Amino acid sequence: MQTPIFQIDAFTNTLFGGNPAAVMPLQRWLPDSLLQAIAGENNLSETAFLVATPELDDADFHIRWFTPTAEVPLCGHATLASAWVVFNKLDWPHNIVRFQSKSGPLAVSQKPDGWLELDFPNLAFERCPTPALITEALPGSPDEAFFVPNDTNYMVVLESEAEVRSAVPDIRKLAQLGNQGLIVTAEGEHCDFVSRYFAPGVGIDEDPVTGSIHSMLTPYWAERLGKTCLQARQLSARGGELRCELKGERVAIAGQAAFFLEGSVQLP
């Protein structure tokens, strides 16, 4: 069985920037073990799988996301990449596509300037003492952290963009957090806020650009800076730019995409 595959660089308009994601439209769902094996073979931070849902009135596709080692409940860059594939490779006649996911309904719309805007949930977060593992992995971390129960992430807020950029956490220690990742963030010098994201427990030492964490970063920085529209940058080696807007219980996260690869996978 031959199955199409696409690779898209998300949250960038420059090839080899942003975050690469594999996107695989399927005729039907394959066994979870096979989906996980494909994602491991792709060896990208995320592989998104899509199945059309013509039987549903409120969704066009069902979407699932896999890292090389685990399925995750929410992923921004692979959703944006999937929308790009739907709009540009699947003869989609509309300027919005609706996905059903483990995190509920997600929509992506094409904006007049070519950016793609994700409609994501506003993820609640809780203040907590910084776990000892994080303090050991990233010396100098503040005493207080934030936990995102619906996305299994911790966040620490550093003093400056320079601290975020120069952070070198101990990846082996962070891996002991299991499926919980670490966001580090600070106010930006040339944008509203910057971040980096580490999730070695699910096979991602550092994610180049992570749309889903902005479901928590946006409400945090909107409250702190007193504004609802924010410009963000993720400071990985590849880098990425995002436009974020707090919309009550939802968060709009917009980015661009660059097309890299189209082919087919031979499955048993």
Tab-separated table of N, CA, C and O in Angstrom, residues 66-135:
chain	number	residue	atom	x	y	z
A	66	PHE	N	2.122	12.244	16.301
A	66	PHE	CA	3.055	11.326	16.952
A	66	PHE	C	4.466	11.899	16.877
A	66	PHE	O	4.922	12.315	15.803
A	67	THR	N	5.160	11.903	18.012
A	67	THR	CA	6.603	12.125	18.012
A	67	THR	C	7.260	10.797	17.636
A	67	THR	O	6.573	9.791	17.444
A	68	PRO	N	8.587	10.744	17.558
A	68	PRO	CA	9.222	9.450	17.266
A	68	PRO	C	8.949	8.370	18.312
A	68	PRO	O	9.147	7.188	18.038
A	69	THR	N	8.472	8.781	19.515
A	69	THR	CA	8.302	7.778	20.573
A	69	THR	C	6.921	7.755	21.208
A	69	THR	O	6.628	6.827	21.978
A	70	ALA	N	6.044	8.743	20.927
A	70	ALA	CA	4.765	8.796	21.647
A	70	ALA	C	3.737	9.623	20.884
A	70	ALA	O	4.087	10.533	20.116
A	71	GLU	N	2.462	9.310	21.118
A	71	GLU	CA	1.380	10.168	20.631
A	71	GLU	C	1.199	11.322	21.608
A	71	GLU	O	1.314	11.144	22.830
A	72	VAL	N	0.914	12.519	21.082
A	72	VAL	CA	0.724	13.691	21.934
A	72	VAL	C	-0.690	14.234	21.743
A	72	VAL	O	-1.309	14.045	20.701
A	73	PRO	N	-1.224	14.953	22.775
A	73	PRO	CA	-2.609	15.404	22.706
A	73	PRO	C	-2.815	16.665	21.885
A	73	PRO	O	-3.948	16.955	21.485
A	74	LEU	N	-1.752	17.415	21.634
A	74	LEU	CA	-1.901	18.681	20.917
A	74	LEU	C	-0.581	19.048	20.273
A	74	LEU	O	0.480	18.915	20.889
A	75	CYS	N	-0.633	19.530	19.034
A	75	CYS	CA	0.580	19.956	18.332
A	75	CYS	C	0.226	21.077	17.368
A	75	CYS	O	-0.650	20.908	16.513
A	76	GLY	N	0.903	22.201	17.509
A	76	GLY	CA	0.599	23.351	16.667
A	76	GLY	C	1.243	23.301	15.303
A	76	GLY	O	0.581	23.469	14.278
A	77	HIS	N	2.566	23.049	15.262
A	77	HIS	CA	3.254	23.191	13.976
A	77	HIS	C	2.814	22.116	12.991
A	77	HIS	O	2.694	22.378	11.789
A	78	ALA	N	2.530	20.896	13.476
A	78	ALA	CA	2.084	19.851	12.563
A	78	ALA	C	0.634	20.064	12.128
A	78	ALA	O	0.234	19.593	11.059
A	79	THR	N	-0.153	20.783	12.938
A	79	THR	CA	-1.506	21.165	12.513
A	79	THR	C	-1.436	22.221	11.428
A	79	THR	O	-2.158	22.165	10.429
A	80	LEU	N	-0.552	23.201	11.621
A	80	LEU	CA	-0.368	24.220	10.587
A	80	LEU	C	0.134	23.584	9.291
A	80	LEU	O	-0.359	23.896	8.205
A	81	ALA	N	1.090	22.651	9.409
A	81	ALA	CA	1.605	21.958	8.227
A	81	ALA	C	0.511	21.146	7.552
A	81	ALA	O	0.413	21.099	6.315
A	82	SER	N	-0.346	20.497	8.359
A	82	SER	CA	-1.449	19.720	7.799
A	82	SER	C	-2.420	20.604	7.044
A	82	SER	O	-2.906	20.240	5.962
A	83	ALA	N	-2.712	21.773	7.602
A	83	ALA	CA	-3.612	22.702	6.919
A	83	ALA	C	-3.006	23.150	5.595
A	83	ALA	O	-3.709	23.259	4.578
A	84	TRP	N	-1.695	23.401	5.580
A	84	TRP	CA	-1.042	23.793	4.328
A	84	TRP	C	-1.228	22.701	3.282
A	84	TRP	O	-1.528	22.986	2.111
A	85	VAL	N	-1.061	21.448	3.685
A	85	VAL	CA	-1.242	20.334	2.747
A	85	VAL	C	-2.684	20.275	2.251
A	85	VAL	O	-2.929	20.108	1.050
A	86	VAL	N	-3.643	20.419	3.150
A	86	VAL	CA	-5.050	20.391	2.748
A	86	VAL	C	-5.333	21.504	1.741
A	86	VAL	O	-5.948	21.272	0.688
A	87	PHE	N	-4.880	22.713	2.034
A	87	PHE	CA	-5.159	23.866	1.166
A	87	PHE	C	-4.449	23.776	-0.180
A	87	PHE	O	-4.991	24.181	-1.209
A	88	ASN	N	-3.240	23.217	-0.185
A	88	ASN	CA	-2.407	23.292	-1.383
A	88	ASN	C	-2.243	21.989	-2.152
A	88	ASN	O	-1.849	22.017	-3.320
A	89	LYS	N	-2.550	20.845	-1.523
A	89	LYS	CA	-2.301	19.559	-2.174
A	89	LYS	C	-3.536	18.671	-2.293
A	89	LYS	O	-3.496	17.676	-3.021
A	90	LEU	N	-4.618	18.995	-1.597
A	90	LEU	CA	-5.788	18.129	-1.596
A	90	LEU	C	-6.994	18.768	-2.273
A	90	LEU	O	-8.133	18.337	-2.064
A	91	ASP	N	-6.759	19.805	-3.070
A	91	ASP	CA	-7.835	20.462	-3.827
A	91	ASP	C	-8.964	20.930	-2.910
A	91	ASP	O	-10.148	20.811	-3.237
A	92	TRP	N	-8.619	21.472	-1.773
A	92	TRP	CA	-9.619	21.936	-0.808
A	92	TRP	C	-10.235	23.245	-1.299
A	92	TRP	O	-9.507	24.188	-1.603
A	93	PRO	N	-11.567	23.349	-1.377
A	93	PRO	CA	-12.187	24.530	-1.981
A	93	PRO	C	-12.448	25.675	-1.013
A	93	PRO	O	-12.912	26.741	-1.436
A	94	HIS	N	-12.162	25.490	0.274
A	94	HIS	CA	-12.506	26.503	1.277
A	94	HIS	C	-11.243	27.159	1.841
A	94	HIS	O	-10.139	26.642	1.688
A	95	ASN	N	-11.424	28.289	2.532
A	95	ASN	CA	-10.271	28.948	3.156
A	95	ASN	C	-10.196	28.652	4.653
A	95	ASN	O	-9.483	29.322	5.396
A	96	ILE	N	-10.934	27.641	5.096
A	96	ILE	CA	-10.840	27.169	6.480
A	96	ILE	C	-10.978	25.655	6.467
A	96	ILE	O	-11.717	25.085	5.646
A	97	VAL	N	-10.220	24.992	7.332
A	97	VAL	CA	-10.336	23.544	7.494
A	97	VAL	C	-10.510	23.254	8.976
A	97	VAL	O	-9.862	23.878	9.834
A	98	ARG	N	-11.383	22.304	9.294
A	98	ARG	CA	-11.713	21.990	10.682
A	98	ARG	C	-11.220	20.583	11.024
A	98	ARG	O	-11.536	19.630	10.318
A	99	PHE	N	-10.436	20.492	12.090
A	99	PHE	CA	-9.902	19.217	12.539
A	99	PHE	C	-10.572	18.807	13.847
A	99	PHE	O	-10.834	19.643	14.711
A	100	GLN	N	-10.812	17.503	14.010
A	100	GLN	CA	-11.210	16.945	15.293
A	100	GLN	C	-10.001	16.242	15.882
A	100	GLN	O	-9.291	15.522	15.175
A	101	SER	N	-9.734	16.465	17.175
A	101	SER	CA	-8.503	15.954	17.772
A	101	SER	C	-8.747	15.534	19.213
A	101	SER	O	-9.829	15.723	19.772
A	102	LYS	N	-7.704	14.981	19.832
A	102	LYS	CA	-7.778	14.621	21.251
A	102	LYS	C	-7.977	15.848	22.133
A	102	LYS	O	-8.395	15.723	23.289
A	103	SER	N	-7.656	17.038	21.610
A	103	SER	CA	-7.868	18.284	22.358
A	103	SER	C	-9.115	19.022	21.898
A	103	SER	O	-9.252	20.219	22.139
A	104	GLY	N	-10.007	18.303	21.226
A	104	GLY	CA	-11.246	18.921	20.785
A	104	GLY	C	-11.130	19.500	19.393
A	104	GLY	O	-10.188	19.212	18.646
A	105	PRO	N	-12.088	20.373	19.019
A	105	PRO	CA	-12.081	20.939	17.667
A	105	PRO	C	-10.983	21.981	17.483
A	105	PRO	O	-10.723	22.804	18.358
A	106	LEU	N	-10.320	21.925	16.341
A	106	LEU	CA	-9.271	22.876	15.973
A	106	LEU	C	-9.533	23.314	14.542
A	106	LEU	O	-9.783	22.476	13.676
A	107	ALA	N	-9.473	24.597	14.290
A	107	ALA	CA	-9.672	25.102	12.936
A	107	ALA	C	-8.441	25.883	12.500
A	107	ALA	O	-7.734	26.477	13.318
A	108	VAL	N	-8.180	25.875	11.199
A	108	VAL	CA	-7.090	26.668	10.622
A	108	VAL	C	-7.654	27.427	9.428
A	108	VAL	O	-8.318	26.842	8.564
A	109	SER	N	-7.397	28.728	9.385
A	109	SER	CA	-7.905	29.559	8.294
A	109	SER	C	-6.757	30.226	7.562
A	109	SER	O	-5.714	30.524	8.143
A	110	GLN	N	-6.958	30.441	6.250
A	110	GLN	CA	-5.987	31.173	5.443
A	110	GLN	C	-6.296	32.662	5.510
A	110	GLN	O	-7.422	33.074	5.233
A	111	LYS	N	-5.306	33.458	5.860
A	111	LYS	CA	-5.472	34.903	5.939
A	111	LYS	C	-5.099	35.546	4.604
A	111	LYS	O	-4.347	34.978	3.809
A	112	PRO	N	-5.591	36.757	4.342
A	112	PRO	CA	-5.299	37.402	3.053
A	112	PRO	C	-3.809	37.579	2.773
A	112	PRO	O	-3.395	37.588	1.613
A	113	ASP	N	-2.998	37.710	3.831
A	113	ASP	CA	-1.552	37.894	3.624
A	113	ASP	C	-0.808	36.572	3.491
A	113	ASP	O	0.420	36.547	3.441
A	114	GLY	N	-1.548	35.449	3.445
A	114	GLY	CA	-0.920	34.156	3.266
A	114	GLY	C	-0.584	33.415	4.547
A	114	GLY	O	-0.211	32.236	4.504
A	115	TRP	N	-0.699	34.084	5.697
A	115	TRP	CA	-0.443	33.399	6.962
A	115	TRP	C	-1.584	32.432	7.246
A	115	TRP	O	-2.722	32.636	6.804
A	116	LEU	N	-1.273	31.377	7.982
A	116	LEU	CA	-2.271	30.408	8.416
A	116	LEU	C	-2.505	30.604	9.914
A	116	LEU	O	-1.549	30.670	10.690
A	117	GLU	N	-3.774	30.703	10.299
A	117	GLU	CA	-4.106	30.997	11.692
A	117	GLU	C	-4.785	29.804	12.347
A	117	GLU	O	-5.834	29.344	11.904
A	118	LEU	N	-4.176	29.301	13.417
A	118	LEU	CA	-4.723	28.199	14.190
A	118	LEU	C	-5.702	28.735	15.227
A	118	LEU	O	-5.424	29.742	15.894
A	119	ASP	N	-6.822	28.063	15.387
A	119	ASP	CA	-7.772	28.360	16.459
A	119	ASP	C	-7.606	27.278	17.512
A	119	ASP	O	-8.094	26.163	17.348
A	120	PHE	N	-6.901	27.610	18.600
A	120	PHE	CA	-6.527	26.630	19.610
A	120	PHE	C	-7.174	26.978	20.954
A	120	PHE	O	-7.594	28.108	21.186
A	121	PRO	N	-7.218	26.002	21.861
A	121	PRO	CA	-7.770	26.293	23.183
A	121	PRO	C	-6.841	27.177	24.005
A	121	PRO	O	-5.623	27.173	23.818
A	122	ASN	N	-7.430	27.948	24.906
A	122	ASN	CA	-6.697	28.715	25.900
A	122	ASN	C	-6.412	27.760	27.054
A	122	ASN	O	-7.324	27.366	27.776
A	123	LEU	N	-5.156	27.359	27.220
A	123	LEU	CA	-4.814	26.347	28.216
A	123	LEU	C	-4.549	26.972	29.581
A	123	LEU	O	-3.692	27.855	29.721
A	124	ALA	N	-5.292	26.501	30.568
A	124	ALA	CA	-5.113	26.999	31.928
A	124	ALA	C	-3.784	26.523	32.499
A	124	ALA	O	-3.266	25.461	32.139
A	125	PHE	N	-3.214	27.330	33.404
A	125	PHE	CA	-1.964	26.948	34.046
A	125	PHE	C	-2.048	27.260	35.539
A	125	PHE	O	-2.853	28.082	35.976
A	126	GLU	N	-1.199	26.585	36.292
A	126	GLU	CA	-1.190	26.717	37.747
A	126	GLU	C	0.210	27.077	38.211
A	126	GLU	O	1.196	26.544	37.704
A	127	ARG	N	0.289	27.962	39.199
A	127	ARG	CA	1.582	28.254	39.824
A	127	ARG	C	1.977	27.104	40.739
A	127	ARG	O	1.124	26.489	41.390
A	128	CYS	N	3.268	26.817	40.785
A	128	CYS	CA	3.743	25.726	41.640
A	128	CYS	C	5.221	25.948	41.949
A	128	CYS	O	5.909	26.685	41.227
A	129	PRO	N	5.733	25.342	43.016
A	129	PRO	CA	7.184	25.386	43.235
A	129	PRO	C	7.905	24.699	42.075
A	129	PRO	O	7.424	23.704	41.535
A	130	THR	N	9.023	25.229	41.697
A	130	THR	CA	9.783	24.625	40.601
A	130	THR	C	10.275	23.242	41.014
A	130	THR	O	10.942	23.097	42.041
A	131	PRO	N	9.939	22.198	40.253
A	131	PRO	CA	10.395	20.850	40.604
A	131	PRO	C	11.917	20.768	40.697
A	131	PRO	O	12.642	21.434	39.942
A	132	ALA	N	12.383	19.944	41.615
A	132	ALA	CA	13.827	19.804	41.817
A	132	ALA	C	14.533	19.358	40.551
A	132	ALA	O	15.656	19.803	40.263
A	133	LEU	N	13.898	18.504	39.756
A	133	LEU	CA	14.525	18.044	38.517
A	133	LEU	C	14.819	19.205	37.577
A	133	LEU	O	15.848	19.229	36.906
A	134	ILE	N	13.908	20.175	37.524
A	134	ILE	CA	14.116	21.327	36.646
A	134	ILE	C	15.227	22.210	37.186
A	134	ILE	O	16.092	22.687	36.436
A	135	THR	N	15.240	22.420	38.497
A	135	THR	CA	16.306	23.231	39.100
A	135	THR	C	17.671	22.588	38.883
A	135	THR	O	18.666	23.275	38.614
